[in-house]
Amino acid sequence: MIYLLIILLGVAAIIYAVVNQRKLHRSRHSYLNEFNKTEFVHSLVTNQQAVDLASLLDRSFIESVKQRWENFKKQLGTKPELKLLLVLAGLFFGAIVFNRTYLRADNTLFVPIFMLLGFVFFYRWMQNRERKLFEEQFPDALNMMTSAVSSGESIMHAILYVGDKLEGDIGKEFNLMGRRLQLGETPDEVFRKSCRRYPYPSFYFFVITLRANMQRGGQLKEIMHRLNRTMFNARAVEKKKFALTSEARTSAKIVAAIPFIFLFMLQFLNPENYEFVMFNASGRVILYYVIISEAIGIGIVWSLMKSVK
């Protein structure tokens, strides 16, 4: 039964990752729904239309996997293959030690599941880390670009200015965008590649604003100022939401962790009770009850937190 439980937990983690990614994909479309309500767009490269959101987002499954892999290697930094190998080696030895210390299950079954779950959590942590860095650096890029446009610079030179002055990954991306534009690459292709590097709604919004201005003209200075203000307000609302729910989220995490911490402490405080709960048929009923009730409780709390707008 313990093997079946581990498999179910692994499947649940994979389903959660897939569902969460789909929700993020849908939110990207809903974030910019107003653009598609007012314009019937079919091609980004035509002169009759300002933007085509689908051309920035839609790609085949193979292309999406390749792009995610390339982004993941960039997130790892220099020598990504070596770092990934070290992570997998750490997960492998950690799975063996954890299994030998606590579960004593079959290594051929437990180790692959443990490594898969560990890699999924590591991948999600890397994605959240990059998103946080993006949200910290992108407002500075917008402010610098607004200043450059206000001084009379063109869009291309404003992008190059941000790339030269701003440090970090955002600065490198702007520098790469500017050099591609200088070499004569079409703005559509330049923006499409950048959107694949930073698949975030705020960056889509920024790219669509630039593309619409380059295609139709307009007061770019005023548009950039309003865009920066809109994103600032959105971040303020998001931070306020997390501040208001921080106590409830922290309490839920502590309450959820207490039974498992107590269970593993039993191995050192009272080995007989630990053996009964983990490896006795009657004790496993208690273990399964704790796991199922914890999963239901965390699911309810998680759904309540997600429903906060």
PDB file of C-alpha atoms in Angstrom:
ATOM      1  CA  MET A   1       0.000   0.000   0.000  1.00  0.00           C
ATOM      2  CA  ILE A   2       2.866   2.392   0.739  1.00  0.00           C
ATOM      3  CA  TYR A   3       4.059   1.964  -2.856  1.00  0.00           C
ATOM      4  CA  LEU A   4       0.617   2.774  -4.199  1.00  0.00           C
ATOM      5  CA  LEU A   5       0.478   5.846  -1.986  1.00  0.00           C
ATOM      6  CA  ILE A   6       3.841   7.099  -3.254  1.00  0.00           C
ATOM      7  CA  ILE A   7       2.743   6.598  -6.862  1.00  0.00           C
ATOM      8  CA  LEU A   8      -0.502   8.488  -6.226  1.00  0.00           C
ATOM      9  CA  LEU A   9       1.417  11.364  -4.670  1.00  0.00           C
ATOM     10  CA  GLY A  10       3.708  11.504  -7.695  1.00  0.00           C
ATOM     11  CA  VAL A  11       0.787  11.518 -10.111  1.00  0.00           C
ATOM     12  CA  ALA A  12      -0.946  14.215  -8.066  1.00  0.00           C
ATOM     13  CA  ALA A  13       2.170  16.408  -8.188  1.00  0.00           C
ATOM     14  CA  ILE A  14       2.439  16.028 -11.962  1.00  0.00           C
ATOM     15  CA  ILE A  15      -1.255  16.813 -12.436  1.00  0.00           C
ATOM     16  CA  TYR A  16      -0.902  19.884 -10.218  1.00  0.00           C
ATOM     17  CA  ALA A  17       2.056  21.152 -12.285  1.00  0.00           C
ATOM     18  CA  VAL A  18       0.177  20.627 -15.563  1.00  0.00           C
ATOM     19  CA  VAL A  19      -3.037  22.264 -14.316  1.00  0.00           C
ATOM     20  CA  ASN A  20      -1.122  25.190 -12.860  1.00  0.00           C
ATOM     21  CA  GLN A  21       0.703  25.715 -16.152  1.00  0.00           C
ATOM     22  CA  ARG A  22      -2.573  25.639 -18.085  1.00  0.00           C
ATOM     23  CA  LYS A  23      -4.081  28.201 -15.732  1.00  0.00           C
ATOM     24  CA  LEU A  24      -1.055  30.420 -16.271  1.00  0.00           C
ATOM     25  CA  HIS A  25      -1.435  30.038 -20.029  1.00  0.00           C
ATOM     26  CA  ARG A  26      -5.108  30.979 -19.839  1.00  0.00           C
ATOM     27  CA  SER A  27      -4.317  33.956 -17.630  1.00  0.00           C
ATOM     28  CA  ARG A  28      -1.930  35.287 -20.249  1.00  0.00           C
ATOM     29  CA  HIS A  29      -4.762  35.366 -22.743  1.00  0.00           C
ATOM     30  CA  SER A  30      -7.312  36.829 -20.330  1.00  0.00           C
ATOM     31  CA  TYR A  31      -4.831  39.478 -19.197  1.00  0.00           C
ATOM     32  CA  LEU A  32      -4.904  40.969 -22.702  1.00  0.00           C
ATOM     33  CA  ASN A  33      -8.451  40.062 -23.679  1.00  0.00           C
ATOM     34  CA  GLU A  34      -9.407  43.660 -24.348  1.00  0.00           C
ATOM     35  CA  PHE A  35      -7.005  43.819 -27.282  1.00  0.00           C
ATOM     36  CA  ASN A  36      -8.628  40.898 -29.020  1.00  0.00           C
ATOM     37  CA  LYS A  37     -12.112  42.262 -28.316  1.00  0.00           C
ATOM     38  CA  THR A  38     -11.409  45.479 -30.190  1.00  0.00           C
ATOM     39  CA  GLU A  39      -9.250  44.097 -33.019  1.00  0.00           C
ATOM     40  CA  PHE A  40      -9.754  41.024 -35.182  1.00  0.00           C
ATOM     41  CA  VAL A  41      -6.150  40.055 -35.735  1.00  0.00           C
ATOM     42  CA  HIS A  42      -4.762  37.167 -37.741  1.00  0.00           C
ATOM     43  CA  SER A  43      -1.176  38.012 -38.639  1.00  0.00           C
ATOM     44  CA  LEU A  44       1.444  40.016 -36.819  1.00  0.00           C
ATOM     45  CA  VAL A  45       3.396  40.789 -39.963  1.00  0.00           C
ATOM     46  CA  THR A  46       0.600  42.526 -41.847  1.00  0.00           C
ATOM     47  CA  ASN A  47       0.499  46.296 -42.028  1.00  0.00           C
ATOM     48  CA  GLN A  48      -3.246  46.463 -41.559  1.00  0.00           C
ATOM     49  CA  GLN A  49      -3.234  45.185 -37.979  1.00  0.00           C
ATOM     50  CA  ALA A  50      -1.396  46.240 -34.872  1.00  0.00           C
ATOM     51  CA  VAL A  51      -0.823  43.005 -32.957  1.00  0.00           C
ATOM     52  CA  ASP A  52      -1.558  39.340 -32.993  1.00  0.00           C
ATOM     53  CA  LEU A  53      -1.382  37.863 -29.519  1.00  0.00           C
ATOM     54  CA  ALA A  54      -1.567  34.319 -30.863  1.00  0.00           C
ATOM     55  CA  SER A  55       1.655  34.772 -32.813  1.00  0.00           C
ATOM     56  CA  LEU A  56       3.454  35.493 -29.539  1.00  0.00           C
ATOM     57  CA  LEU A  57       1.993  32.561 -27.619  1.00  0.00           C
ATOM     58  CA  ASP A  58       1.007  29.753 -29.962  1.00  0.00           C
ATOM     59  CA  ARG A  59       3.615  27.178 -30.918  1.00  0.00           C
ATOM     60  CA  SER A  60       3.799  23.423 -31.229  1.00  0.00           C
ATOM     61  CA  PHE A  61       4.360  21.145 -28.267  1.00  0.00           C
ATOM     62  CA  ILE A  62       7.881  20.261 -29.436  1.00  0.00           C
ATOM     63  CA  GLU A  63       8.788  23.927 -29.848  1.00  0.00           C
ATOM     64  CA  SER A  64       7.382  24.697 -26.405  1.00  0.00           C
ATOM     65  CA  VAL A  65       9.432  21.916 -24.803  1.00  0.00           C
ATOM     66  CA  LYS A  66      12.604  23.048 -26.563  1.00  0.00           C
ATOM     67  CA  GLN A  67      12.034  26.643 -25.541  1.00  0.00           C
ATOM     68  CA  ARG A  68      11.423  25.675 -21.917  1.00  0.00           C
ATOM     69  CA  TRP A  69      14.613  23.627 -21.938  1.00  0.00           C
ATOM     70  CA  GLU A  70      16.625  26.532 -23.360  1.00  0.00           C
ATOM     71  CA  ASN A  71      15.148  28.920 -20.786  1.00  0.00           C
ATOM     72  CA  PHE A  72      15.881  26.441 -18.016  1.00  0.00           C
ATOM     73  CA  LYS A  73      19.532  26.181 -19.087  1.00  0.00           C
ATOM     74  CA  LYS A  74      19.817  29.979 -19.110  1.00  0.00           C
ATOM     75  CA  GLN A  75      18.360  30.075 -15.601  1.00  0.00           C
ATOM     76  CA  LEU A  76      21.032  27.636 -14.422  1.00  0.00           C
ATOM     77  CA  GLY A  77      23.767  29.953 -15.715  1.00  0.00           C
ATOM     78  CA  THR A  78      27.179  28.769 -16.819  1.00  0.00           C
ATOM     79  CA  LYS A  79      27.730  25.037 -17.359  1.00  0.00           C
ATOM     80  CA  PRO A  80      24.027  24.156 -16.994  1.00  0.00           C
ATOM     81  CA  GLU A  81      24.504  20.474 -17.881  1.00  0.00           C
ATOM     82  CA  LEU A  82      27.030  20.042 -15.053  1.00  0.00           C
ATOM     83  CA  LYS A  83      24.780  21.821 -12.551  1.00  0.00           C
ATOM     84  CA  LEU A  84      21.798  19.734 -13.612  1.00  0.00           C
ATOM     85  CA  LEU A  85      23.872  16.569 -13.245  1.00  0.00           C
ATOM     86  CA  LEU A  86      24.858  17.614  -9.710  1.00  0.00           C
ATOM     87  CA  VAL A  87      21.209  18.279  -8.829  1.00  0.00           C
ATOM     88  CA  LEU A  88      20.152  14.853 -10.104  1.00  0.00           C
ATOM     89  CA  ALA A  89      23.029  13.187  -8.243  1.00  0.00           C
ATOM     90  CA  GLY A  90      21.984  14.976  -5.045  1.00  0.00           C
ATOM     91  CA  LEU A  91      18.391  13.838  -5.518  1.00  0.00           C
ATOM     92  CA  PHE A  92      19.548  10.269  -6.143  1.00  0.00           C
ATOM     93  CA  PHE A  93      21.641  10.000  -2.976  1.00  0.00           C
ATOM     94  CA  GLY A  94      19.050  11.938  -0.982  1.00  0.00           C
ATOM     95  CA  ALA A  95      16.361   9.477  -2.074  1.00  0.00           C
ATOM     96  CA  ILE A  96      18.480   6.509  -0.979  1.00  0.00           C
ATOM     97  CA  VAL A  97      19.264   8.022   2.425  1.00  0.00           C
ATOM     98  CA  PHE A  98      15.671   9.134   3.011  1.00  0.00           C
ATOM     99  CA  ASN A  99      14.291   5.748   2.035  1.00  0.00           C
ATOM    100  CA  ARG A 100      16.794   3.856   4.154  1.00  0.00           C
ATOM    101  CA  THR A 101      16.171   6.080   7.172  1.00  0.00           C
ATOM    102  CA  TYR A 102      12.401   6.443   7.108  1.00  0.00           C
ATOM    103  CA  LEU A 103      10.449   4.347   4.601  1.00  0.00           C
ATOM    104  CA  ARG A 104      12.578   1.240   3.829  1.00  0.00           C
ATOM    105  CA  ALA A 105      10.731   0.702   0.567  1.00  0.00           C
ATOM    106  CA  ASP A 106      12.062  -0.793  -2.674  1.00  0.00           C
ATOM    107  CA  ASN A 107      14.728   1.548  -4.065  1.00  0.00           C
ATOM    108  CA  THR A 108      13.900   0.670  -7.671  1.00  0.00           C
ATOM    109  CA  LEU A 109      10.421   2.126  -7.163  1.00  0.00           C
ATOM    110  CA  PHE A 110      11.004   4.874  -4.624  1.00  0.00           C
ATOM    111  CA  VAL A 111      14.157   6.486  -6.042  1.00  0.00           C
ATOM    112  CA  PRO A 112      12.713   7.352  -9.510  1.00  0.00           C
ATOM    113  CA  ILE A 113       9.537   8.790  -7.926  1.00  0.00           C
ATOM    114  CA  PHE A 114      11.555  10.807  -5.416  1.00  0.00           C
ATOM    115  CA  MET A 115      13.859  12.129  -8.155  1.00  0.00           C
ATOM    116  CA  LEU A 116      10.901  13.058 -10.371  1.00  0.00           C
ATOM    117  CA  LEU A 117       9.145  14.961  -7.593  1.00  0.00           C
ATOM    118  CA  GLY A 118      12.388  16.614  -6.549  1.00  0.00           C
ATOM    119  CA  PHE A 119      13.117  17.742 -10.099  1.00  0.00           C
ATOM    120  CA  VAL A 120       9.575  19.109 -10.509  1.00  0.00           C
ATOM    121  CA  PHE A 121       9.902  21.161  -7.320  1.00  0.00           C
ATOM    122  CA  PHE A 122      13.382  22.341  -8.337  1.00  0.00           C
ATOM    123  CA  TYR A 123      12.086  23.383 -11.761  1.00  0.00           C
ATOM    124  CA  ARG A 124       9.164  25.262 -10.226  1.00  0.00           C
ATOM    125  CA  TRP A 125      11.528  26.980  -7.782  1.00  0.00           C
ATOM    126  CA  MET A 126      13.756  28.119 -10.657  1.00  0.00           C
ATOM    127  CA  GLN A 127      10.752  29.464 -12.570  1.00  0.00           C
ATOM    128  CA  ASN A 128       9.465  31.391  -9.540  1.00  0.00           C
ATOM    129  CA  ARG A 129      12.961  32.718  -8.878  1.00  0.00           C
ATOM    130  CA  GLU A 130      13.319  34.055 -12.410  1.00  0.00           C
ATOM    131  CA  ARG A 131       9.845  35.569 -12.341  1.00  0.00           C
ATOM    132  CA  LYS A 132      10.668  37.375  -9.111  1.00  0.00           C
ATOM    133  CA  LEU A 133      13.902  38.728 -10.608  1.00  0.00           C
ATOM    134  CA  PHE A 134      11.989  39.825 -13.698  1.00  0.00           C
ATOM    135  CA  GLU A 135       9.388  41.681 -11.640  1.00  0.00           C
ATOM    136  CA  GLU A 136      12.169  43.442  -9.718  1.00  0.00           C
ATOM    137  CA  GLN A 137      14.162  44.548 -12.786  1.00  0.00           C
ATOM    138  CA  PHE A 138      11.474  45.201 -15.385  1.00  0.00           C
ATOM    139  CA  PRO A 139      10.105  48.417 -13.763  1.00  0.00           C
ATOM    140  CA  ASP A 140      13.629  49.879 -13.888  1.00  0.00           C
ATOM    141  CA  ALA A 141      13.808  49.025 -17.580  1.00  0.00           C
ATOM    142  CA  LEU A 142      10.487  50.769 -18.199  1.00  0.00           C
ATOM    143  CA  ASN A 143      11.599  53.888 -16.316  1.00  0.00           C
ATOM    144  CA  MET A 144      14.865  54.069 -18.255  1.00  0.00           C
ATOM    145  CA  MET A 145      13.111  53.541 -21.557  1.00  0.00           C
ATOM    146  CA  THR A 146      10.549  56.236 -20.720  1.00  0.00           C
ATOM    147  CA  SER A 147      13.396  58.651 -19.969  1.00  0.00           C
ATOM    148  CA  ALA A 148      15.144  57.787 -23.236  1.00  0.00           C
ATOM    149  CA  VAL A 149      11.953  58.261 -25.257  1.00  0.00           C
ATOM    150  CA  SER A 150      11.253  61.555 -23.478  1.00  0.00           C
ATOM    151  CA  SER A 151      14.672  62.860 -24.546  1.00  0.00           C
ATOM    152  CA  GLY A 152      13.795  62.241 -28.191  1.00  0.00           C
ATOM    153  CA  GLU A 153      15.377  58.831 -28.815  1.00  0.00           C
ATOM    154  CA  SER A 154      13.762  56.373 -31.200  1.00  0.00           C
ATOM    155  CA  ILE A 155      12.395  53.050 -29.971  1.00  0.00           C
ATOM    156  CA  MET A 156      15.439  51.133 -31.190  1.00  0.00           C
ATOM    157  CA  HIS A 157      17.915  53.499 -29.532  1.00  0.00           C
ATOM    158  CA  ALA A 158      15.831  53.550 -26.358  1.00  0.00           C
ATOM    159  CA  ILE A 159      15.994  49.750 -26.229  1.00  0.00           C
ATOM    160  CA  LEU A 160      19.773  49.866 -26.782  1.00  0.00           C
ATOM    161  CA  TYR A 161      20.089  52.490 -24.052  1.00  0.00           C
ATOM    162  CA  VAL A 162      18.309  50.232 -21.553  1.00  0.00           C
ATOM    163  CA  GLY A 163      20.474  47.294 -22.620  1.00  0.00           C
ATOM    164  CA  ASP A 164      23.682  49.294 -22.082  1.00  0.00           C
ATOM    165  CA  LYS A 165      22.756  50.863 -18.748  1.00  0.00           C
ATOM    166  CA  LEU A 166      20.724  48.161 -17.010  1.00  0.00           C
ATOM    167  CA  GLU A 167      22.504  45.204 -15.431  1.00  0.00           C
ATOM    168  CA  GLY A 168      21.128  41.700 -15.101  1.00  0.00           C
ATOM    169  CA  ASP A 169      19.239  39.410 -17.441  1.00  0.00           C
ATOM    170  CA  ILE A 170      16.679  42.068 -18.422  1.00  0.00           C
ATOM    171  CA  GLY A 171      19.460  44.389 -19.521  1.00  0.00           C
ATOM    172  CA  LYS A 172      21.052  41.621 -21.578  1.00  0.00           C
ATOM    173  CA  GLU A 173      17.729  40.848 -23.240  1.00  0.00           C
ATOM    174  CA  PHE A 174      17.146  44.506 -24.131  1.00  0.00           C
ATOM    175  CA  ASN A 175      20.678  44.738 -25.486  1.00  0.00           C
ATOM    176  CA  LEU A 176      20.057  41.663 -27.609  1.00  0.00           C
ATOM    177  CA  MET A 177      16.759  43.088 -28.862  1.00  0.00           C
ATOM    178  CA  GLY A 178      18.431  46.355 -29.843  1.00  0.00           C
ATOM    179  CA  ARG A 179      21.300  44.678 -31.681  1.00  0.00           C
ATOM    180  CA  ARG A 180      18.878  42.465 -33.593  1.00  0.00           C
ATOM    181  CA  LEU A 181      16.905  45.517 -34.656  1.00  0.00           C
ATOM    182  CA  GLN A 182      20.122  47.241 -35.721  1.00  0.00           C
ATOM    183  CA  LEU A 183      21.082  44.267 -37.869  1.00  0.00           C
ATOM    184  CA  GLY A 184      17.811  44.603 -39.758  1.00  0.00           C
ATOM    185  CA  GLU A 185      15.828  41.763 -38.205  1.00  0.00           C
ATOM    186  CA  THR A 186      12.097  42.419 -38.325  1.00  0.00           C
ATOM    187  CA  PRO A 187      10.531  43.761 -35.107  1.00  0.00           C
ATOM    188  CA  ASP A 188       7.985  40.922 -35.236  1.00  0.00           C
ATOM    189  CA  GLU A 189      10.677  38.264 -35.033  1.00  0.00           C
ATOM    190  CA  VAL A 190      12.679  40.164 -32.409  1.00  0.00           C
ATOM    191  CA  PHE A 191       9.666  40.587 -30.139  1.00  0.00           C
ATOM    192  CA  ARG A 192       8.558  36.999 -30.690  1.00  0.00           C
ATOM    193  CA  LYS A 193      11.945  35.648 -29.532  1.00  0.00           C
ATOM    194  CA  SER A 194      11.946  37.905 -26.483  1.00  0.00           C
ATOM    195  CA  CYS A 195       8.432  36.823 -25.523  1.00  0.00           C
ATOM    196  CA  ARG A 196       9.572  33.221 -25.602  1.00  0.00           C
ATOM    197  CA  ARG A 197      12.426  34.128 -23.278  1.00  0.00           C
ATOM    198  CA  TYR A 198      10.129  35.990 -20.849  1.00  0.00           C
ATOM    199  CA  PRO A 199       6.607  34.510 -21.122  1.00  0.00           C
ATOM    200  CA  TYR A 200       4.985  36.899 -18.657  1.00  0.00           C
ATOM    201  CA  PRO A 201       1.807  38.977 -19.158  1.00  0.00           C
ATOM    202  CA  SER A 202       3.535  42.256 -18.294  1.00  0.00           C
ATOM    203  CA  PHE A 203       6.206  41.644 -20.929  1.00  0.00           C
ATOM    204  CA  TYR A 204       3.539  40.735 -23.497  1.00  0.00           C
ATOM    205  CA  PHE A 205       1.785  43.966 -22.642  1.00  0.00           C
ATOM    206  CA  PHE A 206       5.027  45.903 -23.127  1.00  0.00           C
ATOM    207  CA  VAL A 207       5.778  44.236 -26.477  1.00  0.00           C
ATOM    208  CA  ILE A 208       2.255  44.804 -27.774  1.00  0.00           C
ATOM    209  CA  THR A 209       2.507  48.478 -26.792  1.00  0.00           C
ATOM    210  CA  LEU A 210       5.780  48.869 -28.706  1.00  0.00           C
ATOM    211  CA  ARG A 211       4.472  46.977 -31.709  1.00  0.00           C
ATOM    212  CA  ALA A 212       1.284  49.012 -31.881  1.00  0.00           C
ATOM    213  CA  ASN A 213       3.263  52.263 -31.647  1.00  0.00           C
ATOM    214  CA  MET A 214       5.713  51.198 -34.357  1.00  0.00           C
ATOM    215  CA  GLN A 215       2.842  50.135 -36.596  1.00  0.00           C
ATOM    216  CA  ARG A 216       0.362  52.960 -35.973  1.00  0.00           C
ATOM    217  CA  GLY A 217       2.362  55.717 -34.308  1.00  0.00           C
ATOM    218  CA  GLY A 218       1.255  57.708 -31.270  1.00  0.00           C
ATOM    219  CA  GLN A 219       2.540  59.377 -28.121  1.00  0.00           C
ATOM    220  CA  LEU A 220       4.981  56.717 -26.955  1.00  0.00           C
ATOM    221  CA  LYS A 221       6.104  58.767 -23.959  1.00  0.00           C
ATOM    222  CA  GLU A 222       2.581  58.966 -22.569  1.00  0.00           C
ATOM    223  CA  ILE A 223       1.903  55.321 -23.374  1.00  0.00           C
ATOM    224  CA  MET A 224       5.067  54.138 -21.593  1.00  0.00           C
ATOM    225  CA  HIS A 225       4.221  56.281 -18.569  1.00  0.00           C
ATOM    226  CA  ARG A 226       0.719  54.829 -18.337  1.00  0.00           C
ATOM    227  CA  LEU A 227       2.045  51.304 -18.877  1.00  0.00           C
ATOM    228  CA  ASN A 228       4.542  51.744 -16.056  1.00  0.00           C
ATOM    229  CA  ARG A 229       1.822  53.142 -13.794  1.00  0.00           C
ATOM    230  CA  THR A 230      -0.562  50.291 -14.608  1.00  0.00           C
ATOM    231  CA  MET A 231       2.063  47.650 -13.823  1.00  0.00           C
ATOM    232  CA  PHE A 232       2.998  49.450 -10.610  1.00  0.00           C
ATOM    233  CA  ASN A 233      -0.632  49.419  -9.476  1.00  0.00           C
ATOM    234  CA  ALA A 234      -0.957  45.730 -10.402  1.00  0.00           C
ATOM    235  CA  ARG A 235       2.128  44.853  -8.349  1.00  0.00           C
ATOM    236  CA  ALA A 236       0.822  46.903  -5.424  1.00  0.00           C
ATOM    237  CA  VAL A 237      -2.492  45.037  -5.477  1.00  0.00           C
ATOM    238  CA  GLU A 238      -0.668  41.695  -5.658  1.00  0.00           C
ATOM    239  CA  LYS A 239       1.564  42.565  -2.707  1.00  0.00           C
ATOM    240  CA  LYS A 240      -1.445  43.748  -0.704  1.00  0.00           C
ATOM    241  CA  LYS A 241      -3.214  40.467  -1.410  1.00  0.00           C
ATOM    242  CA  PHE A 242      -0.223  38.455  -0.185  1.00  0.00           C
ATOM    243  CA  ALA A 243       0.125  40.672   2.881  1.00  0.00           C
ATOM    244  CA  LEU A 244      -3.522  40.195   3.829  1.00  0.00           C
ATOM    245  CA  THR A 245      -3.326  36.408   3.415  1.00  0.00           C
ATOM    246  CA  SER A 246       0.181  35.884   4.810  1.00  0.00           C
ATOM    247  CA  GLU A 247      -1.017  34.961   8.313  1.00  0.00           C
ATOM    248  CA  ALA A 248      -3.498  32.393   7.023  1.00  0.00           C
ATOM    249  CA  ARG A 249      -0.965  30.878   4.625  1.00  0.00           C
ATOM    250  CA  THR A 250       1.721  30.636   7.298  1.00  0.00           C
ATOM    251  CA  SER A 251      -0.679  29.063   9.769  1.00  0.00           C
ATOM    252  CA  ALA A 252      -1.819  26.508   7.191  1.00  0.00           C
ATOM    253  CA  LYS A 253       1.791  25.549   6.404  1.00  0.00           C
ATOM    254  CA  ILE A 254       2.665  25.124  10.078  1.00  0.00           C
ATOM    255  CA  VAL A 255      -0.436  23.065  10.838  1.00  0.00           C
ATOM    256  CA  ALA A 256       0.190  20.882   7.784  1.00  0.00           C
ATOM    257  CA  ALA A 257       3.832  20.285   8.696  1.00  0.00           C
ATOM    258  CA  ILE A 258       3.292  19.398  12.376  1.00  0.00           C
ATOM    259  CA  PRO A 259       2.006  15.800  11.860  1.00  0.00           C
ATOM    260  CA  PHE A 260       4.885  14.866   9.553  1.00  0.00           C
ATOM    261  CA  ILE A 261       7.502  16.484  11.777  1.00  0.00           C
ATOM    262  CA  PHE A 262       6.083  14.631  14.766  1.00  0.00           C
ATOM    263  CA  LEU A 263       5.999  11.378  12.792  1.00  0.00           C
ATOM    264  CA  PHE A 264       9.675  11.540  11.855  1.00  0.00           C
ATOM    265  CA  MET A 265      10.625  12.622  15.374  1.00  0.00           C
ATOM    266  CA  LEU A 266       9.042   9.388  16.604  1.00  0.00           C
ATOM    267  CA  GLN A 267      11.891   7.430  15.048  1.00  0.00           C
ATOM    268  CA  PHE A 268      14.280   8.956  17.584  1.00  0.00           C
ATOM    269  CA  LEU A 269      11.918   9.548  20.505  1.00  0.00           C
ATOM    270  CA  ASN A 270       9.948   6.301  20.377  1.00  0.00           C
ATOM    271  CA  PRO A 271      11.147   3.847  17.696  1.00  0.00           C
ATOM    272  CA  GLU A 272       8.521   1.241  18.643  1.00  0.00           C
ATOM    273  CA  ASN A 273       5.618   3.564  17.860  1.00  0.00           C
ATOM    274  CA  TYR A 274       7.323   4.652  14.639  1.00  0.00           C
ATOM    275  CA  GLU A 275       7.707   1.037  13.547  1.00  0.00           C
ATOM    276  CA  PHE A 276       4.039   0.414  14.357  1.00  0.00           C
ATOM    277  CA  VAL A 277       2.768   3.394  12.364  1.00  0.00           C
ATOM    278  CA  MET A 278       5.036   2.949   9.340  1.00  0.00           C
ATOM    279  CA  PHE A 279       5.316  -0.822   8.938  1.00  0.00           C
ATOM    280  CA  ASN A 280       2.464  -2.472  10.821  1.00  0.00           C
ATOM    281  CA  ALA A 281      -0.779  -3.117   8.932  1.00  0.00           C
ATOM    282  CA  SER A 282      -2.897  -1.661  11.741  1.00  0.00           C
ATOM    283  CA  GLY A 283      -0.638   1.354  12.172  1.00  0.00           C
ATOM    284  CA  ARG A 284      -0.691   2.168   8.468  1.00  0.00           C
ATOM    285  CA  VAL A 285      -4.409   2.879   8.750  1.00  0.00           C
ATOM    286  CA  ILE A 286      -3.476   5.811  11.009  1.00  0.00           C
ATOM    287  CA  LEU A 287      -0.772   6.895   8.569  1.00  0.00           C
ATOM    288  CA  TYR A 288      -3.139   6.839   5.594  1.00  0.00           C
ATOM    289  CA  TYR A 289      -5.779   8.720   7.554  1.00  0.00           C
ATOM    290  CA  VAL A 290      -3.261  11.461   8.428  1.00  0.00           C
ATOM    291  CA  ILE A 291      -2.044  11.792   4.836  1.00  0.00           C
ATOM    292  CA  ILE A 292      -5.528  11.858   3.308  1.00  0.00           C
ATOM    293  CA  SER A 293      -6.912  14.339   5.851  1.00  0.00           C
ATOM    294  CA  GLU A 294      -3.854  16.570   5.422  1.00  0.00           C
ATOM    295  CA  ALA A 295      -4.250  16.495   1.640  1.00  0.00           C
ATOM    296  CA  ILE A 296      -7.939  17.422   1.876  1.00  0.00           C
ATOM    297  CA  GLY A 297      -7.249  20.239   4.330  1.00  0.00           C
ATOM    298  CA  ILE A 298      -4.374  21.681   2.287  1.00  0.00           C
ATOM    299  CA  GLY A 299      -6.497  21.442  -0.855  1.00  0.00           C
ATOM    300  CA  ILE A 300      -9.307  23.427   0.773  1.00  0.00           C
ATOM    301  CA  VAL A 301      -6.925  26.084   2.094  1.00  0.00           C
ATOM    302  CA  TRP A 302      -5.137  26.313  -1.273  1.00  0.00           C
ATOM    303  CA  SER A 303      -8.431  26.763  -3.124  1.00  0.00           C
ATOM    304  CA  LEU A 304      -9.487  29.479  -0.670  1.00  0.00           C
ATOM    305  CA  MET A 305      -6.197  31.322  -1.153  1.00  0.00           C
ATOM    306  CA  LYS A 306      -6.508  31.085  -4.933  1.00  0.00           C
ATOM    307  CA  SER A 307     -10.043  32.478  -4.804  1.00  0.00           C
ATOM    308  CA  VAL A 308      -8.802  35.729  -3.257  1.00  0.00           C
ATOM    309  CA  LYS A 309      -8.940  38.392  -5.988  1.00  0.00           C
TER     310      LYS A 309
END
